[in-house]
Short mmCIF file of C-alpha atoms and ligand atoms in Angstrom, two decimals:
data_model
loop_
_atom_site.label_atom_id
_atom_site.label_comp_id
_atom_site.label_asym_id
_atom_site.label_seq_id
_atom_site.Cartn_x
_atom_site.Cartn_y
_atom_site.Cartn_z
CA MET E 594 -4.08 -27.42 -3.45
CA THR E 595 -3.77 -24.53 -0.99
CA ASP E 596 -4.13 -25.91 2.53
CA GLN E 597 -6.26 -24.20 5.16
CA THR E 598 -3.29 -22.88 7.14
CA GLU E 599 -2.05 -20.99 4.12
CA LEU E 600 -5.53 -19.61 3.42
CA ASP E 601 -5.74 -18.34 6.99
CA THR E 602 -2.59 -16.21 6.71
CA VAL E 603 -4.65 -13.47 5.06
CA ALA E 604 -8.19 -12.46 6.01
CA PHE E 605 -10.42 -10.18 4.00
CA GLU E 606 -13.92 -8.82 3.71
CA VAL E 607 -15.58 -6.35 1.38
CA VAL E 608 -17.83 -3.76 3.03
CA ASP E 609 -19.38 -0.79 1.21
CA HIS E 610 -17.02 -1.19 -1.76
CA VAL E 611 -13.91 -1.24 0.44
CA ALA E 612 -11.80 -4.41 0.64
CA TRP E 613 -10.34 -4.74 4.14
CA VAL E 614 -7.36 -7.08 3.81
CA LYS E 615 -5.56 -8.27 6.93
CA LEU E 616 -2.17 -9.80 7.43
CA ASN E 617 -3.43 -12.55 9.69
CA ARG E 618 -0.71 -14.23 11.72
CA PRO E 619 -1.23 -12.29 14.96
CA ASP E 620 0.57 -14.92 17.06
CA LYS E 621 3.67 -14.24 14.91
CA ARG E 622 3.03 -10.50 14.78
CA ASN E 623 2.00 -10.91 11.13
CA ALA E 624 5.54 -11.75 10.07
CA MET E 625 5.56 -12.40 6.32
CA SER E 626 6.18 -16.07 5.64
CA PRO E 627 6.30 -17.64 2.16
CA ARG E 628 2.80 -18.99 2.75
CA LEU E 629 1.48 -15.56 3.64
CA ASN E 630 3.19 -14.04 0.60
CA ARG E 631 1.66 -16.64 -1.72
CA ARG E 632 -1.77 -16.21 -0.22
CA MET E 633 -1.60 -12.42 -0.36
CA MET E 634 -0.94 -12.52 -4.10
CA GLN E 635 -4.00 -14.73 -4.56
CA VAL E 636 -6.15 -12.38 -2.51
CA LEU E 637 -4.93 -9.31 -4.38
CA ASP E 638 -5.65 -11.09 -7.67
CA GLU E 639 -9.13 -12.02 -6.53
CA LEU E 640 -10.04 -8.51 -5.43
CA GLU E 641 -8.37 -6.34 -8.06
CA PHE E 642 -11.05 -6.24 -10.75
CA ARG E 643 -14.14 -7.00 -8.66
CA ALA E 644 -16.88 -4.50 -9.47
CA ASP E 645 -17.81 -4.22 -5.80
CA VAL E 646 -14.28 -3.18 -4.77
CA GLY E 647 -13.24 0.44 -5.27
CA VAL E 648 -10.55 0.83 -2.60
CA LEU E 649 -8.29 -1.67 -0.83
CA VAL E 650 -7.09 -1.23 2.75
CA LEU E 651 -4.17 -3.30 4.04
CA THR E 652 -4.03 -3.76 7.79
CA GLY E 653 -2.91 -6.27 10.40
CA GLU E 654 -4.68 -8.48 12.91
CA GLY E 655 -3.69 -8.00 16.54
CA SER E 656 -0.86 -5.80 17.81
CA ALA E 657 1.16 -5.68 14.60
CA TRP E 658 0.81 -4.39 11.08
CA THR E 659 3.70 -6.66 10.26
CA ALA E 660 6.90 -7.60 12.09
CA GLY E 661 8.59 -7.82 8.68
CA MET E 662 9.87 -10.97 7.08
CA ASP E 663 9.53 -14.18 9.06
CA LEU E 664 13.08 -14.83 10.22
CA LYS E 665 12.47 -18.56 10.50
CA GLU E 666 10.21 -19.40 7.57
CA TYR E 667 11.30 -16.70 5.10
CA PHE E 668 15.03 -16.63 5.84
CA ARG E 669 16.28 -19.71 7.65
CA GLU E 670 14.06 -22.32 6.04
CA THR E 671 14.30 -21.01 2.48
CA GLU E 672 18.08 -20.52 2.74
CA ALA E 673 18.31 -24.17 3.72
CA LYS E 674 16.93 -24.95 0.25
CA GLY E 675 19.79 -23.12 -1.47
CA LEU E 676 19.77 -20.20 -3.88
CA GLY E 677 16.56 -21.39 -5.54
CA GLY E 678 14.78 -21.34 -2.21
CA THR E 679 15.94 -17.82 -1.45
CA ARG E 680 15.16 -16.41 -4.88
CA GLY E 681 11.77 -18.13 -4.92
CA ALA E 682 10.81 -16.60 -1.59
CA GLN E 683 12.04 -13.17 -2.70
CA ARG E 684 10.00 -13.34 -5.89
CA GLU E 685 6.84 -14.18 -3.95
CA SER E 686 7.18 -11.29 -1.51
CA TYR E 687 8.51 -8.68 -3.92
CA GLY E 688 5.85 -9.89 -6.36
CA TRP E 689 2.84 -8.94 -4.26
CA TRP E 690 4.41 -5.64 -3.22
CA ARG E 691 4.93 -4.79 -6.90
CA ARG E 692 1.35 -5.83 -7.66
CA LEU E 693 0.20 -3.50 -4.92
CA ARG E 694 2.35 -0.59 -6.15
CA TRP E 695 0.55 -0.67 -9.48
CA TYR E 696 -2.81 -1.92 -8.23
CA GLN E 697 -5.90 -1.02 -10.23
CA LYS E 698 -7.68 0.45 -7.22
CA PRO E 699 -6.39 3.06 -4.73
CA THR E 700 -4.78 1.41 -1.72
CA ILE E 701 -4.42 2.52 1.90
CA ALA E 702 -2.03 1.12 4.49
CA MET E 703 -3.75 1.18 7.89
CA VAL E 704 -0.78 0.68 10.19
CA ASN E 705 -2.27 -0.49 13.45
CA GLY E 706 0.95 -1.49 15.27
CA TRP E 707 4.47 -2.83 14.67
CA CYS E 708 5.90 -2.17 11.20
CA PHE E 709 9.39 -3.54 10.63
CA GLY E 710 11.88 -4.13 7.84
CA GLY E 711 10.20 -5.95 4.98
CA GLY E 712 6.98 -4.24 6.01
CA TYR E 713 8.31 -1.10 4.37
CA GLY E 714 7.71 -2.81 1.00
CA PRO E 715 3.92 -2.95 1.32
CA LEU E 716 3.95 0.36 3.22
CA PHE E 717 5.42 2.13 0.20
CA ALA E 718 3.30 0.04 -2.16
CA CYS E 719 0.12 1.49 -0.69
CA ASP E 720 -0.87 4.84 -2.14
CA LEU E 721 -1.84 6.39 1.20
CA ALA E 722 -0.88 5.43 4.73
CA PHE E 723 -2.54 6.11 8.08
CA ALA E 724 -1.04 4.96 11.35
CA ALA E 725 -1.99 4.62 14.96
CA GLU E 726 -0.10 7.23 16.98
CA ASP E 727 1.46 4.42 19.00
CA ALA E 728 2.45 2.29 15.99
CA GLN E 729 6.17 1.61 15.85
CA PHE E 730 8.23 1.78 12.67
CA GLY E 731 11.72 0.33 12.49
CA LEU E 732 14.44 -0.83 10.15
CA SER E 733 15.61 -3.47 12.59
CA GLU E 734 17.76 -5.30 10.03
CA ILE E 735 20.90 -3.74 11.51
CA ASN E 736 19.94 -5.18 14.89
CA TRP E 737 20.14 -8.74 13.65
CA GLY E 738 22.98 -8.28 11.21
CA ILE E 739 21.82 -7.54 7.67
CA LEU E 740 21.27 -4.48 5.48
CA PRO E 741 17.72 -3.19 4.88
CA GLY E 742 17.04 -5.23 1.77
CA GLY E 743 13.84 -6.19 0.00
CA GLY E 744 13.47 -2.58 -1.03
CA ALA E 745 13.49 -1.25 2.54
CA ALA E 746 16.54 0.98 2.04
CA LYS E 747 14.99 2.32 -1.15
CA VAL E 748 11.68 2.97 0.60
CA ALA E 749 13.40 4.90 3.40
CA THR E 750 15.23 7.14 0.95
CA GLU E 751 12.10 7.60 -1.18
CA LEU E 752 9.96 8.67 1.76
CA THR E 753 12.25 10.62 4.04
CA SER E 754 15.41 12.70 3.98
CA PHE E 755 18.91 11.29 3.47
CA ARG E 756 19.94 12.06 7.06
CA ARG E 757 16.84 10.48 8.57
CA ALA E 758 17.07 7.42 6.32
CA MET E 759 20.70 6.96 7.28
CA TYR E 760 20.05 7.38 11.01
CA HIS E 761 17.02 5.09 10.87
CA SER E 762 18.93 2.34 9.06
CA LEU E 763 22.17 2.54 11.03
CA MET E 764 20.72 2.93 14.51
CA GLY E 765 17.89 0.42 14.41
CA GLU E 766 15.77 2.65 16.65
CA ASN E 767 12.02 2.77 16.22
CA ILE E 768 9.86 5.82 15.60
CA ASP E 769 6.20 6.17 16.53
CA GLY E 770 3.27 7.08 14.31
CA LYS E 771 3.51 10.81 14.96
CA THR E 772 7.19 10.86 14.04
CA ALA E 773 6.39 8.73 10.99
CA VAL E 774 4.15 11.58 9.81
CA GLU E 775 6.92 14.12 10.38
CA TRP E 776 9.34 11.92 8.43
CA GLY E 777 6.91 11.36 5.56
CA PHE E 778 6.35 7.63 6.07
CA VAL E 779 2.59 8.06 6.54
CA ASN E 780 -0.03 10.71 5.83
CA GLU E 781 -1.55 10.92 9.28
CA ALA E 782 -1.34 9.37 12.73
CA VAL E 783 -4.44 9.20 14.91
CA PRO E 784 -5.36 7.40 18.15
CA ILE E 785 -5.90 3.71 17.47
CA ALA E 786 -9.52 4.01 18.64
CA ILE E 787 -10.42 6.18 15.63
CA LEU E 788 -7.97 4.79 13.07
CA LYS E 789 -10.52 2.64 11.26
CA ASP E 790 -13.10 5.45 11.18
CA ARG E 791 -10.58 7.86 9.67
CA VAL E 792 -9.47 5.32 7.05
CA SER E 793 -13.12 4.51 6.23
CA GLU E 794 -13.78 8.21 5.75
CA VAL E 795 -10.85 8.55 3.34
CA ALA E 796 -11.86 5.38 1.47
CA GLN E 797 -15.44 6.57 1.08
CA LYS E 798 -14.22 9.88 -0.29
CA LEU E 799 -12.01 8.11 -2.83
CA LEU E 800 -15.08 6.13 -3.93
CA THR E 801 -16.75 9.37 -5.02
CA LYS E 802 -14.00 10.05 -7.58
CA ASN E 803 -13.82 8.89 -11.17
CA PRO E 804 -12.13 5.43 -10.99
CA VAL E 805 -10.27 5.79 -14.31
CA ALA E 806 -8.87 9.13 -13.16
CA LEU E 807 -7.85 7.59 -9.82
CA LYS E 808 -5.79 4.85 -11.49
CA ALA E 809 -4.24 7.28 -13.97
CA THR E 810 -3.39 9.69 -11.15
CA LYS E 811 -1.83 7.17 -8.77
CA ASP E 812 0.34 5.76 -11.55
CA ALA E 813 1.32 9.25 -12.67
CA ILE E 814 2.45 10.26 -9.18
CA ARG E 815 4.66 7.16 -8.93
CA ARG E 816 6.03 7.40 -12.49
CA VAL E 817 6.93 11.09 -12.63
CA ARG E 818 9.11 10.87 -9.52
CA GLU E 819 11.92 9.46 -11.63
CA MET E 820 11.41 11.56 -14.77
CA THR E 821 12.83 14.85 -15.94
CA TYR E 822 10.28 17.65 -16.17
CA ASP E 823 10.05 17.35 -19.95
CA ASN E 824 9.61 13.58 -19.85
CA ALA E 825 6.96 13.91 -17.17
CA GLU E 826 5.09 16.51 -19.18
CA ASP E 827 5.06 14.21 -22.17
CA TYR E 828 4.13 11.11 -20.13
CA LEU E 829 1.19 12.96 -18.56
CA ILE E 830 -0.21 14.00 -21.94
CA ARG E 831 -0.03 10.42 -23.15
CA ALA E 832 -1.33 8.93 -19.92
CA GLN E 833 -4.42 11.18 -20.03
CA GLU E 834 -5.01 10.30 -23.67
CA ALA E 835 -4.70 6.60 -22.83
CA ALA E 836 -7.12 7.05 -19.91
CA ASN E 837 -9.60 8.59 -22.35
CA SER E 838 -9.81 5.25 -24.13
CA PHE E 839 -11.22 3.75 -20.91
CA ASP E 840 -13.46 6.68 -20.04
CA ASN E 841 -13.98 9.40 -22.61
CA GLU E 842 -17.03 10.93 -20.95
CA GLY E 843 -15.95 11.53 -17.36
CA ARG E 844 -14.06 14.75 -17.80
CA LYS E 845 -16.72 16.08 -20.18
CA GLU E 846 -19.39 15.38 -17.57
CA GLY E 847 -17.15 16.94 -14.92
CA ILE E 848 -16.90 20.12 -16.99
CA LYS E 849 -20.63 20.11 -17.81
CA GLN E 850 -21.82 19.78 -14.20
CA PHE E 851 -19.63 22.76 -13.28
CA ILE E 852 -19.93 25.10 -16.27
CA ASP E 853 -23.46 24.34 -17.56
CA ASP E 854 -25.42 22.74 -14.69
CA LYS E 855 -23.63 24.62 -11.91
CA THR E 856 -24.30 21.72 -9.54
CA TYR E 857 -20.82 21.48 -7.98
CA LYS E 858 -17.44 23.20 -7.87
CA PRO E 859 -14.34 21.09 -8.68
CA GLY E 860 -12.40 23.13 -6.18
CA LEU E 861 -14.70 21.92 -3.43
CA GLY E 862 -15.50 18.30 -4.33
CA ALA E 863 -16.13 15.70 -7.04
CA TYR E 864 -18.81 15.73 -9.72
CA ASP E 865 -21.77 13.37 -9.42
CA LEU E 866 -20.54 10.12 -10.96
CA SER E 867 -24.03 8.63 -11.08
CA LYS E 868 -25.10 11.14 -13.75
CA GLN E 869 -22.30 10.12 -16.09
CA LYS E 870 -23.35 8.26 -19.23
CA ALA E 871 -21.45 4.98 -19.77
N1 ACO Q 956 9.93 -13.56 12.26
C1 ACO Q 956 9.59 -14.69 12.87
N2 ACO Q 956 8.89 -14.75 14.01
C2 ACO Q 956 8.52 -13.59 14.55
C3 ACO Q 956 8.83 -12.36 13.98
C4 ACO Q 956 9.57 -12.36 12.79
N3 ACO Q 956 9.89 -11.24 12.12
N4 ACO Q 956 8.35 -11.38 14.75
C5 ACO Q 956 7.73 -11.99 15.78
N5 ACO Q 956 7.85 -13.33 15.67
C6 ACO Q 956 7.33 -14.35 16.56
C7 ACO Q 956 8.15 -14.51 17.81
O1 ACO Q 956 9.28 -15.34 17.56
C8 ACO Q 956 7.15 -15.12 18.73
O2 ACO Q 956 7.01 -16.48 18.41
P1 ACO Q 956 6.73 -17.59 19.57
O3 ACO Q 956 5.43 -17.19 20.19
O4 ACO Q 956 6.67 -18.86 18.82
O5 ACO Q 956 7.88 -17.46 20.52
C9 ACO Q 956 5.85 -14.43 18.33
O6 ACO Q 956 6.04 -13.95 17.02
C10 ACO Q 956 5.49 -13.26 19.19
O7 ACO Q 956 6.62 -12.39 19.23
P2 ACO Q 956 7.09 -11.66 20.55
O8 ACO Q 956 8.48 -11.20 20.30
O9 ACO Q 956 6.84 -12.51 21.75
O10 ACO Q 956 6.05 -10.43 20.57
P3 ACO Q 956 6.19 -9.01 21.28
O11 ACO Q 956 4.84 -8.40 21.11
O12 ACO Q 956 6.75 -9.13 22.64
O13 ACO Q 956 7.24 -8.18 20.38
C11 ACO Q 956 8.12 -7.43 18.28
C12 ACO Q 956 6.88 -7.77 19.10
C13 ACO Q 956 8.83 -6.20 18.86
C14 ACO Q 956 7.59 -7.15 16.87
C15 ACO Q 956 9.10 -8.63 18.27
O14 ACO Q 956 8.40 -9.83 17.97
C16 ACO Q 956 10.22 -8.49 17.27
O15 ACO Q 956 11.20 -7.82 17.52
N6 ACO Q 956 10.06 -9.14 16.06
C17 ACO Q 956 11.06 -9.07 15.05
C18 ACO Q 956 10.99 -7.74 14.30
C19 ACO Q 956 12.02 -7.72 13.20
O16 ACO Q 956 13.14 -7.34 13.41
N7 ACO Q 956 11.61 -8.19 12.00
C20 ACO Q 956 12.51 -8.38 10.90
C21 ACO Q 956 12.72 -7.09 10.16
S1 ACO Q 956 13.97 -7.24 8.95
C22 ACO Q 956 13.21 -7.83 7.61
O17 ACO Q 956 11.99 -7.90 7.51
C23 ACO Q 956 14.04 -8.21 6.41
#
């Protein structure tokens, strides 16, 4: 049985086909505890294939997106249980970040405040990221005596330059949302007052796109990063052909509405999904 406290660590609601999922331990700055990690996996499972969910937004309640791993519950208390405790806790947290990296629906990190350490896992896992200008990003591991584990070092080097990643990790200094844009951690930073509106706008635009193409595209962008050009070329041919087995009409309709019907221009927006035959 999942007790109520564990259930409360994550809050969510679905509005207009967007799932708004919140890390919900504001009194602990949404630090990721084993209970939160377990609950988040359940919530992601529950939402992933719901017909009324087309986009998932991950945000935080209160002043934090997440203050990273819970130093007491995730580190101290699991270490006290020995190697099994540590590995178990790692599997739960890394598990939901991996699920999010390859999620069926497009995902958006809405970074409303503090984002530290382990928080870089879900940050990278989300396909797009929008931050409040005043949000603070930090690899604070060095400040309390460990390396940026749990993927954080990998995330830093994936998203920003070698020199910035090294400075960020060694110095333990925070950067704000605007600098996070410059460094490539997030797409945009806007005043907190309009952050939700901007993310809603992006989510609604994603909802106008072909959902099979969205999944194929987000996976392709992640996969090809580590491939040679020739391997990527081959993967992309096969990925499109595999996508056709889920939706063989979309691209034909997309071509028809442009070339025959002349009702839209692909260079300026998406075709009308509602006219597509199943
Ligand atoms: N783990 C456990 N508890 C935490 C964490 C955390 N990561 N972050 C905050 N808390 C707790 C505090 O201990 C405090 O608990 P209490 O009310 O029982 O005393 C409560 O959350 C509120 O925290 P404050 O520090 O009072 O909040 P404030 O808004 O002043 O500061 C800040 C916020 C800067 C995020 C601060 O809490 C902080 O430095 N947290 C740790 C950040 C960090 O280094 N995280 C680990 C990254 S490394 C990794 O994830 C592997």
